PDB file of C-alpha atoms and ligand atoms in Angstrom:
ATOM      1  CA  MET A   1      11.768  -2.893  -2.821  1.00 60.00           C
ATOM      2  CA  ARG A   2      11.350  -1.188   0.015  1.00 68.00           C
ATOM      3  CA  THR A   3      10.662   2.146  -1.265  1.00 74.00           C
ATOM      4  CA  GLU A   4      11.724   4.868   1.396  1.00 78.00           C
ATOM      5  CA  THR A   5      12.774   8.419   0.945  1.00 86.00           C
ATOM      6  CA  PRO A   6      15.848   9.112   2.445  1.00 86.00           C
ATOM      7  CA  ARG A   7      14.291  11.159   5.374  1.00 87.00           C
ATOM      8  CA  GLU A   8      12.028   8.156   5.679  1.00 86.00           C
ATOM      9  CA  ALA A   9      15.281   6.160   5.834  1.00 86.00           C
ATOM     10  CA  GLY A  10      16.702   7.918   7.919  1.00 87.00           C
ATOM     11  CA  MET A  11      13.794   7.503  10.915  1.00 88.00           C
ATOM     12  CA  LEU A  12      13.959   3.510   9.361  1.00 88.00           C
ATOM     13  CA  ALA A  13      17.531   3.562  10.625  1.00 88.00           C
ATOM     14  CA  ARG A  14      16.323   5.667  13.926  1.00 89.00           C
ATOM     15  CA  GLN A  15      13.687   3.525  15.135  1.00 91.00           C
ATOM     16  CA  VAL A  16      16.383  -0.045  14.307  1.00 91.00           C
ATOM     17  CA  LEU A  17      19.209   1.224  16.563  1.00 91.00           C
ATOM     18  CA  ALA A  18      17.203   2.956  19.710  1.00 91.00           C
ATOM     19  CA  GLN A  19      15.689  -0.493  19.979  1.00 91.00           C
ATOM     20  CA  ALA A  20      18.346  -2.749  19.585  1.00 92.00           C
ATOM     21  CA  SER A  21      20.714  -0.747  21.874  1.00 91.00           C
ATOM     22  CA  GLY A  22      17.794  -0.655  23.315  1.00 90.00           C
ATOM     23  CA  LYS A  23      18.536   3.064  23.989  1.00 89.00           C
ATOM     24  CA  THR A  24      15.305   5.287  23.630  1.00 88.00           C
ATOM     25  CA  GLN A  25      15.604   8.126  20.568  1.00 86.00           C
ATOM     26  CA  THR A  26      16.410  11.036  22.353  1.00 89.00           C
ATOM     27  CA  GLU A  27      18.694   8.951  24.173  1.00 89.00           C
ATOM     28  CA  LEU A  28      20.102   7.879  21.528  1.00 86.00           C
ATOM     29  CA  ILE A  29      20.668  11.963  19.614  1.00 85.00           C
ATOM     30  CA  ASN A  30      21.741  12.143  22.594  1.00 88.00           C
ATOM     31  CA  GLY A  31      24.730   9.747  22.682  1.00 84.00           C
ATOM     32  CA  SER A  32      25.063  10.107  18.717  1.00 81.00           C
ATOM     33  CA  GLU A  33      29.059  10.447  19.819  1.00 84.00           C
ATOM     34  CA  LEU A  34      29.105   7.577  21.219  1.00 83.00           C
ATOM     35  CA  TYR A  35      30.350   4.413  19.878  1.00 85.00           C
ATOM     36  CA  ALA A  36      27.509   1.659  19.284  1.00 83.00           C
ATOM     37  CA  GLN A  37      29.328  -2.181  20.536  1.00 86.00           C
ATOM     38  CA  ASP A  38      29.235  -5.288  18.567  1.00 91.00           C
ATOM     39  CA  ASP A  39      26.193  -6.557  19.799  1.00 91.00           C
ATOM     40  CA  VAL A  40      24.435  -3.928  19.196  1.00 91.00           C
ATOM     41  CA  ILE A  41      25.671  -4.045  15.573  1.00 91.00           C
ATOM     42  CA  GLU A  42      24.926  -7.384  14.822  1.00 93.00           C
ATOM     43  CA  LYS A  43      21.463  -6.848  16.072  1.00 93.00           C
ATOM     44  CA  ALA A  44      20.642  -3.553  14.017  1.00 93.00           C
ATOM     45  CA  GLU A  45      22.319  -5.480  11.809  1.00 94.00           C
ATOM     46  CA  MET A  46      20.029  -8.479  11.365  1.00 94.00           C
ATOM     47  CA  MET A  47      16.961  -5.900  12.065  1.00 95.00           C
ATOM     48  CA  ILE A  48      17.843  -3.818   8.384  1.00 93.00           C
ATOM     49  CA  ALA A  49      17.911  -6.755   6.689  1.00 94.00           C
ATOM     50  CA  ARG A  50      14.804  -8.254   8.002  1.00 94.00           C
ATOM     51  CA  LEU A  51      12.938  -5.451   6.679  1.00 92.00           C
ATOM     52  CA  ALA A  52      15.468  -5.448   3.445  1.00 90.00           C
ATOM     53  CA  LYS A  53      13.215  -8.308   2.651  1.00 92.00           C
ATOM     54  CA  GLY A  54       9.435  -6.613   2.900  1.00 91.00           C
ATOM     55  CA  GLU A  55       9.173  -7.430   6.570  1.00 94.00           C
ATOM     56  CA  PRO A  56       7.291  -4.564   7.749  1.00 94.00           C
ATOM     57  CA  LEU A  57       8.463  -2.143  10.812  1.00 94.00           C
ATOM     58  CA  ALA A  58       5.837  -3.308  13.456  1.00 96.00           C
ATOM     59  CA  TYR A  59       7.156  -6.816  13.799  1.00 97.00           C
ATOM     60  CA  VAL A  60      11.169  -5.938  13.395  1.00 96.00           C
ATOM     61  CA  LEU A  61      10.840  -3.705  16.147  1.00 95.00           C
ATOM     62  CA  GLY A  62       8.191  -6.357  17.887  1.00 96.00           C
ATOM     63  CA  GLU A  63       6.267  -3.636  19.053  1.00 96.00           C
ATOM     64  CA  TRP A  64       3.916  -0.503  18.122  1.00 96.00           C
ATOM     65  CA  GLU A  65       1.625   1.986  19.178  1.00 96.00           C
ATOM     66  CA  PHE A  66      -1.480   2.146  19.039  1.00 97.00           C
ATOM     67  CA  TYR A  67      -3.853   4.880  20.889  1.00 96.00           C
ATOM     68  CA  GLY A  68      -0.960   5.473  23.154  1.00 96.00           C
ATOM     69  CA  MET A  69      -0.332   2.474  24.669  1.00 97.00           C
ATOM     70  CA  LYS A  70       3.202   0.623  23.302  1.00 96.00           C
ATOM     71  CA  LEU A  71       2.341  -2.828  22.554  1.00 98.00           C
ATOM     72  CA  ILE A  72       4.129  -6.387  22.004  1.00 98.00           C
ATOM     73  CA  VAL A  73       3.516  -7.027  18.781  1.00 98.00           C
ATOM     74  CA  THR A  74       4.507 -10.470  16.552  1.00 97.00           C
ATOM     75  CA  PRO A  75       3.746 -12.170  12.774  1.00 96.00           C
ATOM     76  CA  ASP A  76       1.167 -13.675  14.699  1.00 97.00           C
ATOM     77  CA  VAL A  77      -1.459 -11.148  15.253  1.00 98.00           C
ATOM     78  CA  LEU A  78      -2.463  -8.295  12.728  1.00 98.00           C
ATOM     79  CA  ILE A  79      -0.766  -4.903  13.008  1.00 98.00           C
ATOM     80  CA  PRO A  80      -2.487  -2.178  14.932  1.00 98.00           C
ATOM     81  CA  ARG A  81      -3.559   0.072  12.093  1.00 96.00           C
ATOM     82  CA  ASP A  82      -4.185   4.351  12.486  1.00 95.00           C
ATOM     83  CA  ASP A  83      -8.086   3.760  11.047  1.00 96.00           C
ATOM     84  CA  THR A  84      -7.691   0.961  14.177  1.00 97.00           C
ATOM     85  CA  CYS A  85      -7.867   4.554  16.513  1.00 97.00           C
ATOM     86  CA  ALA A  86     -11.789   5.304  14.833  1.00 98.00           C
ATOM     87  CA  VAL A  87     -13.342   2.214  16.405  1.00 98.00           C
ATOM     88  CA  ALA A  88     -11.619   2.718  19.676  1.00 98.00           C
ATOM     89  CA  GLU A  89     -12.868   6.229  20.225  1.00 97.00           C
ATOM     90  CA  ILE A  90     -16.523   5.841  19.458  1.00 98.00           C
ATOM     91  CA  ALA A  91     -16.217   2.188  22.090  1.00 98.00           C
ATOM     92  CA  ILE A  92     -14.713   4.651  24.386  1.00 98.00           C
ATOM     93  CA  ARG A  93     -17.288   6.675  24.253  1.00 97.00           C
ATOM     94  CA  GLN A  94     -19.993   5.363  24.680  1.00 97.00           C
ATOM     95  CA  ALA A  95     -17.943   3.664  27.456  1.00 96.00           C
ATOM     96  CA  LEU A  96     -17.833   6.091  29.280  1.00 95.00           C
ATOM     97  CA  PHE A  97     -21.414   6.286  29.685  1.00 92.00           C
ATOM     98  CA  LEU A  98     -22.038   2.609  30.806  1.00 91.00           C
ATOM     99  CA  GLU A  99     -23.198   1.704  34.334  1.00 84.00           C
ATOM    100  CA  GLU A 100     -20.238   0.919  36.853  1.00 88.00           C
ATOM    101  CA  THR A 101     -17.732  -1.422  36.218  1.00 94.00           C
ATOM    102  CA  PRO A 102     -18.929  -1.759  31.867  1.00 96.00           C
ATOM    103  CA  ARG A 103     -18.455  -5.408  30.761  1.00 97.00           C
ATOM    104  CA  ILE A 104     -16.980  -6.202  27.240  1.00 98.00           C
ATOM    105  CA  LEU A 105     -16.197  -8.375  24.950  1.00 98.00           C
ATOM    106  CA  ASP A 106     -13.120  -7.416  22.514  1.00 98.00           C
ATOM    107  CA  LEU A 107     -13.774 -10.987  19.789  1.00 98.00           C
ATOM    108  CA  CYS A 108     -10.740 -11.181  16.747  1.00 98.00           C
ATOM    109  CA  THR A 109      -8.414  -9.196  19.969  1.00 98.00           C
ATOM    110  CA  GLY A 110      -5.368 -10.414  18.220  1.00 98.00           C
ATOM    111  CA  SER A 111      -2.456  -8.043  19.476  1.00 98.00           C
ATOM    112  CA  GLY A 112      -5.456  -6.884  22.174  1.00 98.00           C
ATOM    113  CA  CYS A 113      -5.055  -3.463  20.929  1.00 98.00           C
ATOM    114  CA  ILE A 114      -8.940  -2.364  21.188  1.00 98.00           C
ATOM    115  CA  GLY A 115      -9.237  -3.710  24.151  1.00 98.00           C
ATOM    116  CA  LEU A 116      -6.648  -2.699  25.518  1.00 98.00           C
ATOM    117  CA  ALA A 117      -6.979   0.473  24.903  1.00 98.00           C
ATOM    118  CA  ILE A 118     -10.021   0.631  26.595  1.00 98.00           C
ATOM    119  CA  ALA A 119      -8.850  -0.657  29.538  1.00 98.00           C
ATOM    120  CA  ASN A 120      -6.561   1.880  29.754  1.00 98.00           C
ATOM    121  CA  ARG A 121      -9.375   4.649  29.256  1.00 97.00           C
ATOM    122  CA  VAL A 122     -12.209   3.360  30.902  1.00 97.00           C
ATOM    123  CA  LYS A 123     -10.772   2.587  34.753  1.00 95.00           C
ATOM    124  CA  ASP A 124     -13.639   0.760  35.567  1.00 95.00           C
ATOM    125  CA  ALA A 125     -14.273  -1.405  32.763  1.00 97.00           C
ATOM    126  CA  LYS A 126     -13.580  -5.153  32.528  1.00 98.00           C
ATOM    127  CA  VAL A 127     -12.334  -6.317  29.279  1.00 98.00           C
ATOM    128  CA  THR A 128     -12.391  -9.548  27.986  1.00 98.00           C
ATOM    129  CA  LEU A 129     -10.714 -10.633  24.580  1.00 98.00           C
ATOM    130  CA  ALA A 130     -11.233 -12.608  22.411  1.00 98.00           C
ATOM    131  CA  ASP A 131      -9.412 -15.323  19.630  1.00 98.00           C
ATOM    132  CA  LEU A 132      -9.198 -18.324  17.922  1.00 97.00           C
ATOM    133  CA  SER A 133      -5.995 -18.509  17.423  1.00 97.00           C
ATOM    134  CA  ARG A 134      -3.974 -19.410  20.180  1.00 97.00           C
ATOM    135  CA  GLU A 135      -0.849 -17.796  18.829  1.00 98.00           C
ATOM    136  CA  ALA A 136      -2.439 -14.259  19.157  1.00 98.00           C
ATOM    137  CA  LEU A 137      -4.042 -14.909  22.678  1.00 98.00           C
ATOM    138  CA  ALA A 138      -0.729 -15.353  24.511  1.00 98.00           C
ATOM    139  CA  VAL A 139       0.194 -11.842  22.189  1.00 98.00           C
ATOM    140  CA  ALA A 140      -2.305  -9.727  24.161  1.00 98.00           C
ATOM    141  CA  LYS A 141      -1.856 -11.844  27.889  1.00 98.00           C
ATOM    142  CA  LYS A 142       1.554  -9.996  27.518  1.00 98.00           C
ATOM    143  CA  ASN A 143       0.257  -7.080  26.825  1.00 98.00           C
ATOM    144  CA  VAL A 144      -2.096  -7.098  29.519  1.00 98.00           C
ATOM    145  CA  GLN A 145       1.122  -8.349  31.751  1.00 98.00           C
ATOM    146  CA  LEU A 146       3.175  -5.159  29.873  1.00 98.00           C
ATOM    147  CA  HIS A 147       0.522  -3.192  31.197  1.00 98.00           C
ATOM    148  CA  LYS A 148      -0.252  -4.767  34.734  1.00 98.00           C
ATOM    149  CA  MET A 149      -4.532  -4.393  33.812  1.00 98.00           C
ATOM    150  CA  SER A 150      -4.895  -8.211  34.463  1.00 98.00           C
ATOM    151  CA  ALA A 151      -6.777  -7.291  36.787  1.00 97.00           C
ATOM    152  CA  ARG A 152      -9.387  -6.457  35.079  1.00 98.00           C
ATOM    153  CA  VAL A 153      -8.820  -7.802  31.915  1.00 98.00           C
ATOM    154  CA  SER A 154      -8.774 -11.253  30.626  1.00 98.00           C
ATOM    155  CA  CYS A 155      -8.172 -13.312  27.418  1.00 98.00           C
ATOM    156  CA  VAL A 156     -10.393 -16.474  26.456  1.00 98.00           C
ATOM    157  CA  CYS A 157     -10.077 -18.889  23.990  1.00 98.00           C
ATOM    158  CA  VAL A 158     -13.978 -17.880  21.226  1.00 97.00           C
ATOM    159  CA  ASP A 159     -14.794 -18.665  16.875  1.00 97.00           C
ATOM    160  CA  ALA A 160     -16.039 -15.188  16.277  1.00 97.00           C
ATOM    161  CA  MET A 161     -18.371 -17.376  13.912  1.00 97.00           C
ATOM    162  CA  LYS A 162     -20.244 -19.062  16.704  1.00 96.00           C
ATOM    163  CA  ALA A 163     -22.018 -17.638  19.679  1.00 94.00           C
ATOM    164  CA  PRO A 164     -20.312 -16.696  22.253  1.00 93.00           C
ATOM    165  CA  PRO A 165     -19.968 -19.065  24.789  1.00 94.00           C
ATOM    166  CA  ALA A 166     -22.539 -18.743  28.034  1.00 93.00           C
ATOM    167  CA  PHE A 167     -20.385 -18.870  30.554  1.00 95.00           C
ATOM    168  CA  LEU A 168     -18.174 -15.214  29.558  1.00 96.00           C
ATOM    169  CA  GLY A 169     -21.724 -13.671  30.422  1.00 96.00           C
ATOM    170  CA  LYS A 170     -22.842 -11.204  29.592  1.00 96.00           C
ATOM    171  CA  PHE A 171     -22.009  -7.583  28.285  1.00 97.00           C
ATOM    172  CA  ASP A 172     -22.706  -4.716  28.116  1.00 97.00           C
ATOM    173  CA  MET A 173     -20.790  -3.588  24.308  1.00 98.00           C
ATOM    174  CA  ILE A 174     -18.858  -5.395  22.300  1.00 98.00           C
ATOM    175  CA  VAL A 175     -15.943  -4.498  20.456  1.00 98.00           C
ATOM    176  CA  SER A 176     -14.571  -6.302  17.103  1.00 98.00           C
ATOM    177  CA  ASN A 177     -12.563  -5.700  13.904  1.00 98.00           C
ATOM    178  CA  PRO A 178     -13.318  -8.964  12.579  1.00 98.00           C
ATOM    179  CA  PRO A 179     -11.283  -9.906   9.585  1.00 97.00           C
ATOM    180  CA  TYR A 180     -12.821  -8.867   7.239  1.00 97.00           C
ATOM    181  CA  ILE A 181     -10.750  -8.717   3.253  1.00 97.00           C
ATOM    182  CA  THR A 182     -12.416 -10.034   0.218  1.00 96.00           C
ATOM    183  CA  THR A 183     -11.311 -13.617  -1.701  1.00 95.00           C
ATOM    184  CA  LYS A 184     -10.631 -10.553  -5.232  1.00 95.00           C
ATOM    185  CA  GLU A 185      -8.666  -8.728  -2.765  1.00 95.00           C
ATOM    186  CA  MET A 186      -6.428 -11.125  -0.981  1.00 95.00           C
ATOM    187  CA  GLY A 187      -5.095 -11.507  -4.355  1.00 92.00           C
ATOM    188  CA  GLU A 188      -4.173  -8.238  -4.935  1.00 94.00           C
ATOM    189  CA  LEU A 189      -3.109  -7.078  -1.158  1.00 93.00           C
ATOM    190  CA  ASP A 190       0.243  -5.014  -0.753  1.00 91.00           C
ATOM    191  CA  ILE A 191       3.563  -7.821  -0.377  1.00 89.00           C
ATOM    192  CA  SER A 192       4.063  -6.145   2.758  1.00 90.00           C
ATOM    193  CA  VAL A 193       0.501  -7.656   3.968  1.00 94.00           C
ATOM    194  CA  LYS A 194       0.417 -10.350   2.610  1.00 91.00           C
ATOM    195  CA  ASP A 195       3.356 -12.701   3.089  1.00 93.00           C
ATOM    196  CA  PHE A 196       3.127 -11.042   6.889  1.00 94.00           C
ATOM    197  CA  GLU A 197       0.275 -11.252   8.129  1.00 95.00           C
ATOM    198  CA  PRO A 198      -1.984 -13.639   9.485  1.00 94.00           C
ATOM    199  CA  HIS A 199      -4.018 -13.617   7.033  1.00 94.00           C
ATOM    200  CA  MET A 200      -6.843 -15.389   9.605  1.00 94.00           C
ATOM    201  CA  ALA A 201      -6.166 -12.369  10.729  1.00 95.00           C
ATOM    202  CA  LEU A 202      -7.924 -10.287   6.968  1.00 96.00           C
ATOM    203  CA  TRP A 203      -9.444 -12.794   4.869  1.00 95.00           C
ATOM    204  CA  GLY A 204     -13.620 -12.069   5.919  1.00 97.00           C
ATOM    205  CA  GLY A 205     -14.508 -15.272   3.512  1.00 96.00           C
ATOM    206  CA  SER A 206     -15.794 -14.608  -0.183  1.00 96.00           C
ATOM    207  CA  ASP A 207     -17.688 -11.097   0.163  1.00 97.00           C
ATOM    208  CA  GLY A 208     -15.425  -9.778   3.633  1.00 97.00           C
ATOM    209  CA  LEU A 209     -18.677 -10.071   5.267  1.00 98.00           C
ATOM    210  CA  ASP A 210     -19.003 -13.472   7.098  1.00 98.00           C
ATOM    211  CA  PHE A 211     -17.684 -12.476  10.646  1.00 98.00           C
ATOM    212  CA  TYR A 212     -19.985  -9.607  10.814  1.00 98.00           C
ATOM    213  CA  ARG A 213     -23.507 -11.775   9.805  1.00 98.00           C
ATOM    214  CA  ALA A 214     -22.343 -14.329  12.294  1.00 98.00           C
ATOM    215  CA  ILE A 215     -20.858 -11.777  15.211  1.00 98.00           C
ATOM    216  CA  SER A 216     -24.130  -9.859  14.860  1.00 98.00           C
ATOM    217  CA  SER A 217     -26.506 -12.591  14.920  1.00 96.00           C
ATOM    218  CA  ASN A 218     -25.072 -14.305  17.439  1.00 96.00           C
ATOM    219  CA  ALA A 219     -24.348 -10.966  19.687  1.00 96.00           C
ATOM    220  CA  HIS A 220     -27.943 -11.172  21.712  1.00 93.00           C
ATOM    221  CA  THR A 221     -26.765 -14.089  23.956  1.00 94.00           C
ATOM    222  CA  CYS A 222     -24.137 -12.237  25.095  1.00 94.00           C
ATOM    223  CA  LEU A 223     -25.373  -8.969  25.795  1.00 96.00           C
ATOM    224  CA  LYS A 224     -27.537  -7.922  28.433  1.00 94.00           C
ATOM    225  CA  PRO A 225     -30.453  -5.562  26.613  1.00 92.00           C
ATOM    226  CA  GLY A 226     -29.338  -1.878  25.220  1.00 94.00           C
ATOM    227  CA  GLY A 227     -25.769  -3.487  25.123  1.00 96.00           C
ATOM    228  CA  TYR A 228     -23.680  -2.067  22.159  1.00 98.00           C
ATOM    229  CA  LEU A 229     -22.253  -3.631  18.789  1.00 98.00           C
ATOM    230  CA  CYS A 230     -18.616  -1.650  17.546  1.00 98.00           C
ATOM    231  CA  PHE A 231     -17.349  -2.831  14.672  1.00 98.00           C
ATOM    232  CA  GLU A 232     -14.732  -1.400  12.042  1.00 98.00           C
ATOM    233  CA  PHE A 233     -14.970  -2.307   8.469  1.00 98.00           C
ATOM    234  CA  GLY A 234     -13.186  -2.096   5.303  1.00 96.00           C
ATOM    235  CA  MET A 235     -13.505   0.674   2.039  1.00 94.00           C
ATOM    236  CA  GLY A 236     -16.489   0.980   1.794  1.00 94.00           C
ATOM    237  CA  GLN A 237     -18.746  -1.278   3.786  1.00 97.00           C
ATOM    238  CA  GLY A 238     -20.432   1.055   5.662  1.00 97.00           C
ATOM    239  CA  ASP A 239     -23.907   0.292   3.884  1.00 98.00           C
ATOM    240  CA  ASP A 240     -23.901  -3.399   4.036  1.00 98.00           C
ATOM    241  CA  VAL A 241     -22.424  -4.137   7.540  1.00 98.00           C
ATOM    242  CA  CYS A 242     -24.906  -1.544   8.403  1.00 98.00           C
ATOM    243  CA  ASN A 243     -27.990  -2.854   6.872  1.00 98.00           C
ATOM    244  CA  ILE A 244     -26.723  -6.588   8.734  1.00 98.00           C
ATOM    245  CA  MET A 245     -27.087  -5.156  11.835  1.00 98.00           C
ATOM    246  CA  THR A 246     -30.070  -3.570  11.103  1.00 97.00           C
ATOM    247  CA  GLU A 247     -31.368  -7.445  10.044  1.00 96.00           C
ATOM    248  CA  ALA A 248     -30.005  -8.829  13.552  1.00 96.00           C
ATOM    249  CA  GLY A 249     -32.105  -5.409  15.484  1.00 95.00           C
ATOM    250  CA  PHE A 250     -29.264  -3.166  17.209  1.00 97.00           C
ATOM    251  CA  THR A 251     -30.292  -0.032  15.866  1.00 96.00           C
ATOM    252  CA  ILE A 252     -27.382   2.507  14.422  1.00 97.00           C
ATOM    253  CA  ARG A 253     -26.289   4.895  16.518  1.00 97.00           C
ATOM    254  CA  GLU A 254     -23.352   6.322  14.124  1.00 97.00           C
ATOM    255  CA  ARG A 255     -21.751   6.191  11.854  1.00 98.00           C
ATOM    256  CA  VAL A 256     -17.717   7.463  12.213  1.00 97.00           C
ATOM    257  CA  LYS A 257     -14.926   8.208   9.703  1.00 96.00           C
ATOM    258  CA  ASP A 258     -10.767   7.853  10.801  1.00 95.00           C
ATOM    259  CA  PHE A 259      -7.957  10.315   9.796  1.00 93.00           C
ATOM    260  CA  ASN A 260      -7.980   9.617   6.857  1.00 93.00           C
ATOM    261  CA  ASP A 261     -11.874  10.603   5.981  1.00 94.00           C
ATOM    262  CA  ARG A 262     -12.994   7.521   5.513  1.00 96.00           C
ATOM    263  CA  GLU A 263     -16.016   6.057   6.653  1.00 97.00           C
ATOM    264  CA  ARG A 264     -14.446   3.477   9.219  1.00 98.00           C
ATOM    265  CA  ALA A 265     -15.843   2.286  12.688  1.00 98.00           C
ATOM    266  CA  VAL A 266     -20.072   1.734  13.385  1.00 98.00           C
ATOM    267  CA  ILE A 267     -21.532   1.905  17.031  1.00 98.00           C
ATOM    268  CA  ALA A 268     -25.406   0.332  17.517  1.00 98.00           C
ATOM    269  CA  GLN A 269     -27.519  -0.726  20.007  1.00 97.00           C
ATOM    270  CA  TYR A 270     -29.200  -4.050  21.168  1.00 95.00           C
ATOM    271  CA  CYS A 271     -33.313  -2.044  20.889  1.00 83.00           C
ATOM    272  CA  LYS A 272     -35.549  -1.383  19.217  1.00 54.00           C
ATOM    273  CA  GLU A 273     -36.453   1.789  17.244  1.00 50.00           C
ATOM    274  CA  ASP A 274     -36.750   4.544  19.892  1.00 47.00           C
TER     275      ASP A 274
HETATM  276  N1  LIG B   1      -8.580  -7.028  16.931  1.00 74.01           N
HETATM  277  C1  LIG B   1      -6.993  -6.092  16.119  1.00 74.01           C
HETATM  278  C2  LIG B   1      -6.923  -5.452  16.208  1.00 74.01           C
HETATM  279  O1  LIG B   1      -7.964  -4.794  15.988  1.00 74.01           O
HETATM  280  C3  LIG B   1      -6.755  -7.968  15.580  1.00 74.01           C
HETATM  281  C4  LIG B   1      -8.195  -7.867  14.244  1.00 74.01           C
HETATM  282  C5  LIG B   1      -7.857  -9.237  13.248  1.00 74.01           C
HETATM  283  O2  LIG B   1      -7.358 -10.191  12.881  1.00 74.01           O
HETATM  284  N2  LIG B   1      -8.561  -9.095  12.203  1.00 74.01           N
HETATM  285  O3  LIG B   1      -6.120  -4.986  14.401  1.00 74.01           O
END
């Protein structure tokens, strides 16, 4: 059952009506004395029925905002979270200082949110969005087109558990928000996540760290000397993730918190200790 407060329910209703009528929320409020047409009412009712079953608003709307960008989202991709701004931000900050036209690889890209946020802020960056899920890649591709970034952003099918294929060449930076939920936590997830979001994007092995181990140990094969690796991680995983990276030859440069003051992301460099 949904548990919105009246205020939240009002906001939800406005978002649904705006989407169903193809108007912005401002246009909707300005035209609030107008009657809605039957097809708009029908669309809105279908969306409300999905919401009533517990489906997340992002999937019902079919779009969500991340880092100031509107992105298409479907149940084939994880809904971009505000938490993920932390890893996007450290990656962007570093990428702005990289040499001209830095090459950046976003592994487990899902909707493409992190890579696209970087491409949006670092105007000469060449970004590769990679995911194992063909369905997710189709969504990422639509987002590349939506933001007219096809000249600088490409999409490839890559299994992040294996070394990236050699044809991709060398990158200045790898960024990833890999699946990091433990087997135990998978059973305790909120219904809105467990029943609707792709499990492939959530489950990170028994201790949640499988992808950090694989990506860290394979990263050197496709990183330029001195290249960077940035990860988002789950609550309380910071020390384990940093140890995995250090053991794989990385030097930790910075660990950062998210908006909720929880440690959430790390940037490390592939080079010997200074
Ligand atoms: N990179 C995407 C995101 O941050 C998807 C992450 C994932 O599928 N684990 O939302």
